[in-house]
PDB file of C-alpha atoms in Angstrom:
ATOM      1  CA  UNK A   1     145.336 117.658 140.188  1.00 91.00           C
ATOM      2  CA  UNK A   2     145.695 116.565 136.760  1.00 95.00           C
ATOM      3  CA  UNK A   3     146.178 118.449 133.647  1.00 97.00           C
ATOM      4  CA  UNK A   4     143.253 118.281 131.393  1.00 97.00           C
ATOM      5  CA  UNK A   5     144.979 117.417 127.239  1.00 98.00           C
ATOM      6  CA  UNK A   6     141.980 119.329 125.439  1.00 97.00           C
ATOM      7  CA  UNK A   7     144.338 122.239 124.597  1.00 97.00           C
ATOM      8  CA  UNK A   8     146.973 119.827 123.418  1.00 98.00           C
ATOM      9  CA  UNK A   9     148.496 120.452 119.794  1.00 98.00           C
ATOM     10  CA  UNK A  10     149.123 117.155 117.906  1.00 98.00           C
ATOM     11  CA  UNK A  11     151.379 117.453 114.923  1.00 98.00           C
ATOM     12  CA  UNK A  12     150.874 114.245 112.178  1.00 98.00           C
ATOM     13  CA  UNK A  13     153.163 112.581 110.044  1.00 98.00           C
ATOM     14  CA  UNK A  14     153.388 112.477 106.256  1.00 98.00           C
ATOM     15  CA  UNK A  15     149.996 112.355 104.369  1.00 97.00           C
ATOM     16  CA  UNK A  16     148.893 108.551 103.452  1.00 98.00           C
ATOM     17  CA  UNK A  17     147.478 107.728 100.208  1.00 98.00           C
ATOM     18  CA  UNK A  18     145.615 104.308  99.286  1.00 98.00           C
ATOM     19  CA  UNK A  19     147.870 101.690  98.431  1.00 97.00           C
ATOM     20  CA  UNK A  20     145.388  98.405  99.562  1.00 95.00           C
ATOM     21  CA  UNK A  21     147.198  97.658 102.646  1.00 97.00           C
ATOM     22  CA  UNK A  22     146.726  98.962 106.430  1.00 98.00           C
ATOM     23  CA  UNK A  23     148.555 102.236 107.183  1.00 98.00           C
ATOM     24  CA  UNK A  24     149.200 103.800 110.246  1.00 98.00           C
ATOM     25  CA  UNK A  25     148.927 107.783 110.393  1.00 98.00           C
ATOM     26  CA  UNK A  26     151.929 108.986 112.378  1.00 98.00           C
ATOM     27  CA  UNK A  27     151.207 111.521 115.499  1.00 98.00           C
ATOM     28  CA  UNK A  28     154.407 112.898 115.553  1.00 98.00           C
ATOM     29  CA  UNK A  29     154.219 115.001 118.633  1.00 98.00           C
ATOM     30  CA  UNK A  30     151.448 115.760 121.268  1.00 98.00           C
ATOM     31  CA  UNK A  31     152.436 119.175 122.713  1.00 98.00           C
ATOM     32  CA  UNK A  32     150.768 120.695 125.684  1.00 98.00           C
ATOM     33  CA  UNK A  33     152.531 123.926 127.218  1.00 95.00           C
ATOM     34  CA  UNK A  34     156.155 123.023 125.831  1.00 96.00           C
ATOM     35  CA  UNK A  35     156.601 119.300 126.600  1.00 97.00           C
ATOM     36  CA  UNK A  36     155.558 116.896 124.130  1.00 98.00           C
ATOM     37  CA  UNK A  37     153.188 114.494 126.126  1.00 98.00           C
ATOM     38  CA  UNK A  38     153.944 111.251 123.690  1.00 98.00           C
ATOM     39  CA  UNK A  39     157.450 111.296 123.676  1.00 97.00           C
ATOM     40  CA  UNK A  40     156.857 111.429 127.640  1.00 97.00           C
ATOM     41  CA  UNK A  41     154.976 108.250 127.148  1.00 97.00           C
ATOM     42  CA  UNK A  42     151.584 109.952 128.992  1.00 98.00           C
ATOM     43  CA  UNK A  43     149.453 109.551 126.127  1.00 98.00           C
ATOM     44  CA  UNK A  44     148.226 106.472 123.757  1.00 98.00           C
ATOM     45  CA  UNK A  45     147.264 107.222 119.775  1.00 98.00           C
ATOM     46  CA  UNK A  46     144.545 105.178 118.800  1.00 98.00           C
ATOM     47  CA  UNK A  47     141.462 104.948 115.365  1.00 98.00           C
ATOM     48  CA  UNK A  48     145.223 105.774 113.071  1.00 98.00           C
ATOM     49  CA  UNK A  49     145.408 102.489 111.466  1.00 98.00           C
ATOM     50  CA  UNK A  50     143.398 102.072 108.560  1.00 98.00           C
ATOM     51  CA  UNK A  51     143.015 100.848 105.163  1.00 98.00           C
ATOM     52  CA  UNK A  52     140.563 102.596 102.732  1.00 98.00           C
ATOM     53  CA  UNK A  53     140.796 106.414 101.234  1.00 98.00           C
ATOM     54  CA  UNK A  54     138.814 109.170 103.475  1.00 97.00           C
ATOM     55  CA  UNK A  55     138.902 111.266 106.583  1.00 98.00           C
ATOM     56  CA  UNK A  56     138.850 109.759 109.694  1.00 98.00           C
ATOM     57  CA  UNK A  57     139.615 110.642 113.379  1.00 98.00           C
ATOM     58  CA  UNK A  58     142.598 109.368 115.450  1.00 98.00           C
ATOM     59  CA  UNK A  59     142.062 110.324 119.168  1.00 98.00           C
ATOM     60  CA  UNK A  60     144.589 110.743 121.993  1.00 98.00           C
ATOM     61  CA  UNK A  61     144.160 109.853 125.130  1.00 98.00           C
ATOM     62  CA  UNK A  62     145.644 110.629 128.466  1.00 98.00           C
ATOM     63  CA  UNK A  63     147.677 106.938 130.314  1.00 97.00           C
ATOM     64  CA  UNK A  64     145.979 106.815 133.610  1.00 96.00           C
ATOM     65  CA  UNK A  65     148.770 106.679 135.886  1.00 96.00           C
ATOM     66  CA  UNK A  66     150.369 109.976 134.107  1.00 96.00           C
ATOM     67  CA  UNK A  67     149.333 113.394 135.248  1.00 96.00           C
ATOM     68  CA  UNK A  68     147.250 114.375 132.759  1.00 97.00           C
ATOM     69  CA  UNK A  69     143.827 113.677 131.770  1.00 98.00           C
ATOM     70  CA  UNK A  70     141.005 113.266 129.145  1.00 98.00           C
ATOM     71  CA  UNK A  71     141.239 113.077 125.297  1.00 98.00           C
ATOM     72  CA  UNK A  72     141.538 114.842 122.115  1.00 98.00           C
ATOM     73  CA  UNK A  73     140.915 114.101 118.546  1.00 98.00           C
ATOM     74  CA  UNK A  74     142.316 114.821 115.222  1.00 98.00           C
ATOM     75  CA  UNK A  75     141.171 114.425 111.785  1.00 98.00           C
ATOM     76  CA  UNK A  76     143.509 113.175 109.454  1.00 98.00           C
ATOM     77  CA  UNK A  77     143.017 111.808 105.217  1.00 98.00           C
ATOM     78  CA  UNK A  78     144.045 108.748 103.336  1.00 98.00           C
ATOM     79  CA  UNK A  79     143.851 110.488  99.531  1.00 98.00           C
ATOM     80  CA  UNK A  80     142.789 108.359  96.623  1.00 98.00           C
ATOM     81  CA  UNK A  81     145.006 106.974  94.511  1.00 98.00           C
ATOM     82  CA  UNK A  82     145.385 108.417  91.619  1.00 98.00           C
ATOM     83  CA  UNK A  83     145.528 106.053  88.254  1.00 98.00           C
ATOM     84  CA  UNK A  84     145.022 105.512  84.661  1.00 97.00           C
ATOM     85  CA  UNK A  85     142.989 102.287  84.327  1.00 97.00           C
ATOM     86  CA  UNK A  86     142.583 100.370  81.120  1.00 97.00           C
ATOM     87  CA  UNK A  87     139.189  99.266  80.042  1.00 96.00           C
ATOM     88  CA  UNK A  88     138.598  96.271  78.562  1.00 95.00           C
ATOM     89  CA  UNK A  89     135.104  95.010  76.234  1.00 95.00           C
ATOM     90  CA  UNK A  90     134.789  91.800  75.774  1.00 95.00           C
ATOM     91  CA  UNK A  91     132.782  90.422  73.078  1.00 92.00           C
ATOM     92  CA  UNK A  92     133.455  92.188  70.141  1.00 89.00           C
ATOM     93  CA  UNK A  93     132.856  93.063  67.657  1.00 93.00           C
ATOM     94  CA  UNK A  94     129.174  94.003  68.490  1.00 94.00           C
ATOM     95  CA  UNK A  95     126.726  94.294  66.022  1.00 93.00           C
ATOM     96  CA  UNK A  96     125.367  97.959  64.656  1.00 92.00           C
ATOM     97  CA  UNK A  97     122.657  99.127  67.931  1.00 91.00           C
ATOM     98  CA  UNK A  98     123.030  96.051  69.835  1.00 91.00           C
ATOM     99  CA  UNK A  99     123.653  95.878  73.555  1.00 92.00           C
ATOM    100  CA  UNK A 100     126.980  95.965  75.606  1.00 93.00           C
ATOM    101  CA  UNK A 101     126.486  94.444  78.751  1.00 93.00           C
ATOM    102  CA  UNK A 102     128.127  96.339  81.573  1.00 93.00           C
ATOM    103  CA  UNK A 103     129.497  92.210  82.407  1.00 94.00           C
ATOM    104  CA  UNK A 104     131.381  92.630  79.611  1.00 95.00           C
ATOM    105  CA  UNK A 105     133.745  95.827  80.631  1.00 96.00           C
ATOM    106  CA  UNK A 106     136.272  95.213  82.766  1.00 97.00           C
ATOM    107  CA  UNK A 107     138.213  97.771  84.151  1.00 98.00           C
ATOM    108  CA  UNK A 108     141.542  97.721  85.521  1.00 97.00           C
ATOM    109  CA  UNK A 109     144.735  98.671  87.500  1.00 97.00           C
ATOM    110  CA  UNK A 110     147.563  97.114  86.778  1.00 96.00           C
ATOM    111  CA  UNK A 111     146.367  93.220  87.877  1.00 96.00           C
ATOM    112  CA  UNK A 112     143.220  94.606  90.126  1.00 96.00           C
ATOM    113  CA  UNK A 113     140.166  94.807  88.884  1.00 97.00           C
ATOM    114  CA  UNK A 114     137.877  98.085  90.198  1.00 97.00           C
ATOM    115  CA  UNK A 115     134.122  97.091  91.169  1.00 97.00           C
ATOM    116  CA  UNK A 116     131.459  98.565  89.161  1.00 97.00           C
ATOM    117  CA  UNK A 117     129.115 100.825  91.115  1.00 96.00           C
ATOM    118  CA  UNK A 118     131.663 101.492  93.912  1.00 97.00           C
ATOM    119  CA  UNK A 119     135.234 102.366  91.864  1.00 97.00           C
ATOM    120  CA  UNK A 120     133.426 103.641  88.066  1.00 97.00           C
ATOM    121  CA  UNK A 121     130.165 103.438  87.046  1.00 97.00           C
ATOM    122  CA  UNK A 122     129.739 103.241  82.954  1.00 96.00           C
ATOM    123  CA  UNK A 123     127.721 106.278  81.903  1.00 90.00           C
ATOM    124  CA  UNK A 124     127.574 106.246  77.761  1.00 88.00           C
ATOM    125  CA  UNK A 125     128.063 102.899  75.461  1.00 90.00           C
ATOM    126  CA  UNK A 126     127.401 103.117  71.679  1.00 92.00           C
ATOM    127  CA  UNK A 127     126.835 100.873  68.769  1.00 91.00           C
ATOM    128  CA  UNK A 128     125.847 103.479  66.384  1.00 90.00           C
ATOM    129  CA  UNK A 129     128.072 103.773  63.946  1.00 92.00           C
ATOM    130  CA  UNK A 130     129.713 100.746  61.897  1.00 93.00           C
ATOM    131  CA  UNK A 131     133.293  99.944  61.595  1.00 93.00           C
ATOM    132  CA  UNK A 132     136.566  99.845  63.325  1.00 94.00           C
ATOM    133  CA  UNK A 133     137.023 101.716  66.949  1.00 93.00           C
ATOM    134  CA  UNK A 134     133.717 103.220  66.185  1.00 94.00           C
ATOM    135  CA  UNK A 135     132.016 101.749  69.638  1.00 94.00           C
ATOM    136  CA  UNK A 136     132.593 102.815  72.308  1.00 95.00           C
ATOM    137  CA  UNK A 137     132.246 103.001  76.437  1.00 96.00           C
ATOM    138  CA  UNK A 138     132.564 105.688  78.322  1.00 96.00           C
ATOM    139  CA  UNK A 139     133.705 104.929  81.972  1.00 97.00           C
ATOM    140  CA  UNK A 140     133.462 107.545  84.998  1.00 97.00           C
ATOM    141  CA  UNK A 141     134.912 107.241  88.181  1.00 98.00           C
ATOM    142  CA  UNK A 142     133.127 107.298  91.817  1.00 97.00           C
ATOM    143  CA  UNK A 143     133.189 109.547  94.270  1.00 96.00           C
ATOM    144  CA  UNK A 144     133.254 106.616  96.373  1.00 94.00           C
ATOM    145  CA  UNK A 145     136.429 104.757  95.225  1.00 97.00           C
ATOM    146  CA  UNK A 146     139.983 104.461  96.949  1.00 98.00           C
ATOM    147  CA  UNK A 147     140.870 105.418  93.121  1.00 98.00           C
ATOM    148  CA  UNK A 148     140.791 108.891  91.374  1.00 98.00           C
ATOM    149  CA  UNK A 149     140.886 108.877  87.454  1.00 98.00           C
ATOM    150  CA  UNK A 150     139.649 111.573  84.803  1.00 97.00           C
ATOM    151  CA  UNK A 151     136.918 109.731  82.399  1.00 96.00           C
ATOM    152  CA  UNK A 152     138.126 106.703  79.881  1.00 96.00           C
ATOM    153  CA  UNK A 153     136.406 106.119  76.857  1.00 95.00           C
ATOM    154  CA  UNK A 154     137.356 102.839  75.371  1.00 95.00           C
ATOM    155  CA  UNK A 155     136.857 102.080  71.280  1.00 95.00           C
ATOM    156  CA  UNK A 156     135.756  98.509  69.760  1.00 95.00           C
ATOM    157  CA  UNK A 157     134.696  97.221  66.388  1.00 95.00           C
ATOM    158  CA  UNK A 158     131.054  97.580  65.483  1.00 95.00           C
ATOM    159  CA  UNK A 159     129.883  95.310  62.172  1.00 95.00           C
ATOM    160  CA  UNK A 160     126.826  95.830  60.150  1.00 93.00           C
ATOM    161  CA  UNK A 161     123.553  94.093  61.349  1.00 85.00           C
ATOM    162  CA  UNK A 162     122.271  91.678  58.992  1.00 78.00           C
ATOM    163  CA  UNK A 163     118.401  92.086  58.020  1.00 64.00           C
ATOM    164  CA  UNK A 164     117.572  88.403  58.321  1.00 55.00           C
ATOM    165  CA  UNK A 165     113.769  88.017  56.564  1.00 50.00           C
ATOM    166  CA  UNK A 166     112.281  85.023  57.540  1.00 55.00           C
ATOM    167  CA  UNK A 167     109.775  83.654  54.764  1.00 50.00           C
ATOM    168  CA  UNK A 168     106.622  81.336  56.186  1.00 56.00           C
ATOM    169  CA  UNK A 169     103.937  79.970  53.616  1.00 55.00           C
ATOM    170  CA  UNK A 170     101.708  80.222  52.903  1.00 59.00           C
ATOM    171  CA  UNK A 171     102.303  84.395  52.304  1.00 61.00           C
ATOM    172  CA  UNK A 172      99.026  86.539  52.123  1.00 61.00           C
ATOM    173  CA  UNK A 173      99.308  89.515  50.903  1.00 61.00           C
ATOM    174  CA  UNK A 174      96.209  91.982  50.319  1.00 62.00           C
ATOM    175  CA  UNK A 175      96.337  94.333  47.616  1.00 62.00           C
ATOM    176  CA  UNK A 176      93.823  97.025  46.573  1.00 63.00           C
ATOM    177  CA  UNK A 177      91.215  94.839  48.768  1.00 65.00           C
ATOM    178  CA  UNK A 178      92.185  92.170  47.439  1.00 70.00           C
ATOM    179  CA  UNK A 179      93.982  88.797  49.728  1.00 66.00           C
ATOM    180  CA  UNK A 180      96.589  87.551  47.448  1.00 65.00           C
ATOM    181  CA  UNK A 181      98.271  83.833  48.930  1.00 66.00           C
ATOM    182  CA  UNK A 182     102.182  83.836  47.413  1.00 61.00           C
ATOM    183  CA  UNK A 183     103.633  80.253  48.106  1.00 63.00           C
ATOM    184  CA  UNK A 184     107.200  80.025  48.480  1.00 60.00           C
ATOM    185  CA  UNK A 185     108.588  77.215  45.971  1.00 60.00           C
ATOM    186  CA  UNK A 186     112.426  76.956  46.222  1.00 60.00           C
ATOM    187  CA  UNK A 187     115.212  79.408  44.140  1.00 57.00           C
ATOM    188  CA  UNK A 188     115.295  79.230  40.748  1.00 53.00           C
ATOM    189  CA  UNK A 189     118.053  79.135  38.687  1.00 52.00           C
ATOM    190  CA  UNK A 190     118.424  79.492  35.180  1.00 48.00           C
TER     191      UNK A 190
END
């Protein structure tokens, strides 16, 4: 009769953290009642290779022509990496309470550029006050990213918005009840 593997203990290698390539999580040992079933070559380790940050599940399974039988899982974590990404606004300098486009922040680590909506998402930009480094975005990371990274608020030049007043004639203008037409004739000088 063959041994069932359920009350097997399976001891994992180091911890993995994202890095962008495929890692393998290391079982290490597979012990059931003193004898360690993978050095023994009875049991197979499969579901450890991956790429992305999370928890997954490697399972262990029993060889067929060993005596032992069945399977047993273990949960194991890829950790996100942990960075300081630069943030980037193109465009400026913007104009006092115009737009930033969220196309024009790019955010960064190292060479790779995170993906809006699944690394950061860009919760506050502002145009409100005039001058030098007085813009600014403020970036946040996702829950959902293979990176981890406390907020980043990034500073850019904000000029003053010209009042351009466009002058059509004929002008009407209606005082005290009263439709006055202005005509526009040219500057005068003198």
């Amino acid at each position: 009769v063959k041994r069932d593997i359920s009350d097997a203990v399976i001891t994992l290698g180091d911890k993995l953290t994202y890095n962008g390539s495929e890692q393998s999580m290391v079982v290490k040992s597979v012990v059931l009642g003193g004898e360690d079933l993978l050095a023994a070559g009875d049991v197979t380790v499969t579901g450890n290779t991956v790429t992305n940050a999370g928890t997954y599940t490697l399972t262990v399974t029993a060889d067929e022509d060993s005596n032992y039988t069945g399977s047993i899982t273990k949960e194991f974590t890829v950790a996100r990496l942990l960075i300081t990404p630069t943030v980037e606004v193109s465009g400026a300098p913007y104009t006092y309470l115009s737009t930033v486009e969220s196309s024009a922040v790019t955010v960064k680590h190292g060479e790779t550029v995170l993906v809006e909506g699944v690394d950061y998402s860009i919760d506050v930009t502002s145009t409100y006050n005039v001058g030098e480094n007085k813009g600014y975005v403020f970036v946040r990371c996702e829950e959902s990213s293979n990176y981890n990274f406390s907020s980043v608020t990034s500073y850019f030049t904000v000029i003053k918005a010209e009042n351009p007043v466009e002058v059509t004639t004929p002008l009407s203008v209606i005082r005290g009840g009263n439709n006055i037409r202005l005509e526009y004739t040219g500057n005068k000088t003198g």
